[in-house]
Amino acid sequence: MSPEASFLSLLGATIVFLSLAAWNGRKRRIPLHLVFVACSLVSLGTAIVFALRVGERYDLAAAGLITPVHLTLARIATASYLGPLITGPLVLAGRLRGPVHHRLAWLAFGLTVAATITGAWMLLAAPRIVV
């Protein structure tokens, strides 16, 4: 499978896993929630590895301003996962209220979607350099 196909598959899986994590968290199915959180983290980490490989196949600098915008947003999105990863166990331990965790989790999800959109824009604007 090409790096592009692998990346797109893993990115799609990440969004599905995040959605399932949110759904199960809202339904208070905590064991399933935790499984889907773990799946989404593994999927996201692997997707990032393939994103770097995809980036080697395109002249990203030629895409213009969207490249630094996307790269910054992608880094912020990745770092934003620390919020729910820290607050989740605190909620389970009764040391923090759930709404803080929920807001941070939705922020991470929203930033992931925004990074996905800007990443697609960047690749559409960048000429392919490797066939």
PDB file of C-alpha atoms in Angstrom, residues 44-131:
ATOM      1  CA  LEU A  44      -2.862   8.807  15.128  1.00  0.00           C
ATOM      2  CA  GLY A  45       0.778   8.055  15.925  1.00  0.00           C
ATOM      3  CA  THR A  46       1.033   5.700  12.961  1.00  0.00           C
ATOM      4  CA  ALA A  47      -0.782   8.198  10.725  1.00  0.00           C
ATOM      5  CA  ILE A  48       1.803  10.839  11.665  1.00  0.00           C
ATOM      6  CA  VAL A  49       4.607   8.471  10.641  1.00  0.00           C
ATOM      7  CA  PHE A  50       2.954   7.997   7.249  1.00  0.00           C
ATOM      8  CA  ALA A  51       2.195  11.723   6.953  1.00  0.00           C
ATOM      9  CA  LEU A  52       5.920  12.388   7.155  1.00  0.00           C
ATOM     10  CA  ARG A  53       6.495   9.848   4.370  1.00  0.00           C
ATOM     11  CA  VAL A  54       3.771  11.447   2.252  1.00  0.00           C
ATOM     12  CA  GLY A  55       5.360  14.869   2.845  1.00  0.00           C
ATOM     13  CA  GLU A  56       8.590  13.604   1.270  1.00  0.00           C
ATOM     14  CA  ARG A  57       6.690  12.999  -1.981  1.00  0.00           C
ATOM     15  CA  TYR A  58       5.455  16.581  -2.385  1.00  0.00           C
ATOM     16  CA  ASP A  59       7.051  20.012  -2.685  1.00  0.00           C
ATOM     17  CA  LEU A  60       5.306  21.361   0.402  1.00  0.00           C
ATOM     18  CA  ALA A  61       7.118  24.707   0.256  1.00  0.00           C
ATOM     19  CA  ALA A  62       5.504  25.319  -3.137  1.00  0.00           C
ATOM     20  CA  ALA A  63       2.070  25.049  -1.506  1.00  0.00           C
ATOM     21  CA  GLY A  64       2.668  28.472   0.039  1.00  0.00           C
ATOM     22  CA  LEU A  65       1.332  29.797   3.337  1.00  0.00           C
ATOM     23  CA  ILE A  66      -0.905  26.798   3.981  1.00  0.00           C
ATOM     24  CA  THR A  67       2.154  24.638   4.742  1.00  0.00           C
ATOM     25  CA  PRO A  68       3.335  26.475   7.876  1.00  0.00           C
ATOM     26  CA  VAL A  69      -0.299  26.987   8.910  1.00  0.00           C
ATOM     27  CA  HIS A  70      -0.994  23.262   8.618  1.00  0.00           C
ATOM     28  CA  LEU A  71       2.231  22.179  10.297  1.00  0.00           C
ATOM     29  CA  THR A  72       1.617  24.522  13.231  1.00  0.00           C
ATOM     30  CA  LEU A  73      -1.990  23.406  13.543  1.00  0.00           C
ATOM     31  CA  ALA A  74      -0.993  19.731  13.332  1.00  0.00           C
ATOM     32  CA  ARG A  75       1.549  20.182  16.139  1.00  0.00           C
ATOM     33  CA  ILE A  76      -0.993  22.009  18.301  1.00  0.00           C
ATOM     34  CA  ALA A  77      -3.595  19.311  17.587  1.00  0.00           C
ATOM     35  CA  THR A  78      -1.161  16.579  18.574  1.00  0.00           C
ATOM     36  CA  ALA A  79      -0.171  18.392  21.771  1.00  0.00           C
ATOM     37  CA  SER A  80      -3.841  18.993  22.597  1.00  0.00           C
ATOM     38  CA  TYR A  81      -4.268  15.269  23.228  1.00  0.00           C
ATOM     39  CA  LEU A  82      -2.366  15.742  26.476  1.00  0.00           C
ATOM     40  CA  GLY A  83      -5.339  17.620  27.949  1.00  0.00           C
ATOM     41  CA  PRO A  84      -7.837  14.759  27.860  1.00  0.00           C
ATOM     42  CA  LEU A  85      -5.126  12.193  28.571  1.00  0.00           C
ATOM     43  CA  ILE A  86      -4.300  14.003  31.813  1.00  0.00           C
ATOM     44  CA  THR A  87      -7.836  14.938  32.830  1.00  0.00           C
ATOM     45  CA  GLY A  88      -9.435  11.554  32.041  1.00  0.00           C
ATOM     46  CA  PRO A  89      -7.735   9.682  34.878  1.00  0.00           C
ATOM     47  CA  LEU A  90      -8.405  12.629  37.182  1.00  0.00           C
ATOM     48  CA  VAL A  91     -12.129  12.400  36.388  1.00  0.00           C
ATOM     49  CA  LEU A  92     -12.078   8.633  36.987  1.00  0.00           C
ATOM     50  CA  ALA A  93     -10.353   9.206  40.337  1.00  0.00           C
ATOM     51  CA  GLY A  94     -12.966  11.795  41.314  1.00  0.00           C
ATOM     52  CA  ARG A  95     -10.425  14.609  41.499  1.00  0.00           C
ATOM     53  CA  LEU A  96     -11.835  16.611  38.568  1.00  0.00           C
ATOM     54  CA  ARG A  97     -15.261  17.262  37.124  1.00  0.00           C
ATOM     55  CA  GLY A  98     -16.216  15.685  33.819  1.00  0.00           C
ATOM     56  CA  PRO A  99     -16.989  18.880  31.845  1.00  0.00           C
ATOM     57  CA  VAL A 100     -13.329  19.950  31.900  1.00  0.00           C
ATOM     58  CA  HIS A 101     -12.331  16.622  30.360  1.00  0.00           C
ATOM     59  CA  HIS A 102     -15.164  16.781  27.832  1.00  0.00           C
ATOM     60  CA  ARG A 103     -14.190  20.258  26.643  1.00  0.00           C
ATOM     61  CA  LEU A 104     -10.532  19.326  26.268  1.00  0.00           C
ATOM     62  CA  ALA A 105     -11.443  16.130  24.400  1.00  0.00           C
ATOM     63  CA  TRP A 106     -13.701  18.040  21.978  1.00  0.00           C
ATOM     64  CA  LEU A 107     -10.968  20.626  21.516  1.00  0.00           C
ATOM     65  CA  ALA A 108      -8.510  17.874  20.540  1.00  0.00           C
ATOM     66  CA  PHE A 109     -11.083  16.384  18.169  1.00  0.00           C
ATOM     67  CA  GLY A 110     -11.828  19.761  16.579  1.00  0.00           C
ATOM     68  CA  LEU A 111      -8.144  20.555  16.139  1.00  0.00           C
ATOM     69  CA  THR A 112      -7.639  17.132  14.547  1.00  0.00           C
ATOM     70  CA  VAL A 113     -10.403  17.833  12.043  1.00  0.00           C
ATOM     71  CA  ALA A 114      -8.944  21.296  11.329  1.00  0.00           C
ATOM     72  CA  ALA A 115      -5.487  19.793  10.825  1.00  0.00           C
ATOM     73  CA  THR A 116      -6.998  17.218   8.476  1.00  0.00           C
ATOM     74  CA  ILE A 117      -8.649  19.921   6.392  1.00  0.00           C
ATOM     75  CA  THR A 118      -5.534  22.104   6.197  1.00  0.00           C
ATOM     76  CA  GLY A 119      -3.408  19.036   5.430  1.00  0.00           C
ATOM     77  CA  ALA A 120      -5.627  18.121   2.502  1.00  0.00           C
ATOM     78  CA  TRP A 121      -5.506  21.726   1.297  1.00  0.00           C
ATOM     79  CA  MET A 122      -1.710  21.698   1.559  1.00  0.00           C
ATOM     80  CA  LEU A 123      -1.365  18.470  -0.449  1.00  0.00           C
ATOM     81  CA  LEU A 124      -3.768  19.702  -3.105  1.00  0.00           C
ATOM     82  CA  ALA A 125      -1.684  22.890  -3.451  1.00  0.00           C
ATOM     83  CA  ALA A 126       1.695  21.119  -3.488  1.00  0.00           C
ATOM     84  CA  PRO A 127       3.127  19.585  -6.651  1.00  0.00           C
ATOM     85  CA  ARG A 128       4.064  15.923  -6.375  1.00  0.00           C
ATOM     86  CA  ILE A 129       7.807  15.378  -6.787  1.00  0.00           C
ATOM     87  CA  VAL A 130       7.933  11.565  -6.591  1.00  0.00           C
ATOM     88  CA  VAL A 131       5.821   9.315  -8.785  1.00  0.00           C
TER      89      VAL A 131
END
